[in-house]
Amino acid sequence: MEYPRIKPIYPKYQLNEECFRIGAQLGITTEFEDSTKEFWTLTNKLTGDRKVEDIVLEMQREYPHLTDTDILDGINLLNEQGVLEEAYAHEEIEERYLANVNYFSRFTDVSENRFNYQRKLNQSTILLLGLGGGGSNILTLLAGLGVKKIKIVDYDRVEVSNLGRQFIYKESDVNRLKNEVAKESILAMNPNIQVESYNKKIVTVEDVLSFTEDVDLVICAIDEPPFVIHRIVNQAIVQANLPCVFGASQVSRGRVYTVIPHQTGCFDCMNLNFSKNDPKFIEQFVGFRNIKFNPPSIAYGPAMFQLTASIVDEVVRVLTGYTTPRSLGTQYEINYEDGSSFTHPSWAKFEDCPTCGKGDFKEWEIFQYYEPIEENHG
Ligand SMILES: [Zn+2]
């Protein structure tokens, strides 16, 4: 602790002669009882331009009965309450990212440097698979966060029916390749980002692996064919040993789950988990698969924004650790109707998983109902 200060993101005000507050909203406000005004005086000296020892001396000039320990205990209490940070007056970050840094301030104490989270983003390379309803909005958020490089992959062309929710595309882009338009859009939003753009349909594990070099994290925003494509991406990210955030949306519910190979369970561990624990799992899976369900497009812009916001926040959590990720080895589910969210029971990493462990596909009935994964499609 060198130059501590009360976090400027919070207001600081007296309620009455006995009590003051830091913060103004439920859940992010702390109230302090302080009939002597000593503590209030101390908080007013924590402005980030005085060293701790100078603050102690100043306090003792005004309140000679206070010991060093009294004053340091007070400073530590403010830190424990989450309202204190190091000023880092000489840290430099691009102005466009300062508001991100201020958000990270909420999650730090005096020992953590909020600028490092932004710096980590500025140094990260992300592979984004899919530029549809999920991917196109994910891309917008990544541009704002200022990741170093984004590799984008899609094979589709812009259609009129996309325009209600995929806002990086304009009417004049209809019939153009999404990956090309997306690159132009992202560079218009943030020219500091390096963009590698590929026109490619992901069909095999090798397809994914051809893009994973130098990548820090993968985002899977493709969902065709259902379940199968997540298995393919899962197998690739386990082989490449890269974390992957998966997103999926069905009618009015969205799900996010994250695989960190060899730390969390993978997608096939989830298949094993349900095989072991849910007696209806296989008949549900087979029943659904057999009807070859092909629903009309039901991606609704406001709903997609809720889901993609959660996906990208999870990406930032996994990359920077600014706070605990919500979907490691579990499914974080968002209900678009009432804005609620919850976390499903997590699944373990299984040693007998054929993908991230030492198991054999033939030992698990579920895998015979998936299309066999091709290693090399050419
Ligand atoms: Zn596994």
Short mmCIF file of N, CA and C in Angstrom, two decimals, residues 160 254 307:
data_model
loop_
_atom_site.label_atom_id
_atom_site.label_comp_id
_atom_site.label_asym_id
_atom_site.label_seq_id
_atom_site.Cartn_x
_atom_site.Cartn_y
_atom_site.Cartn_z
N VAL A 160 -31.16 -10.63 -45.28
CA VAL A 160 -32.07 -9.61 -44.73
C VAL A 160 -32.59 -10.05 -43.37
N GLY A 254 -31.08 -19.00 -22.51
CA GLY A 254 -29.73 -19.09 -23.05
C GLY A 254 -28.82 -19.79 -22.06
N LEU A 307 -27.73 -12.85 -23.69
CA LEU A 307 -26.86 -14.03 -23.74
C LEU A 307 -25.43 -13.65 -24.12
#
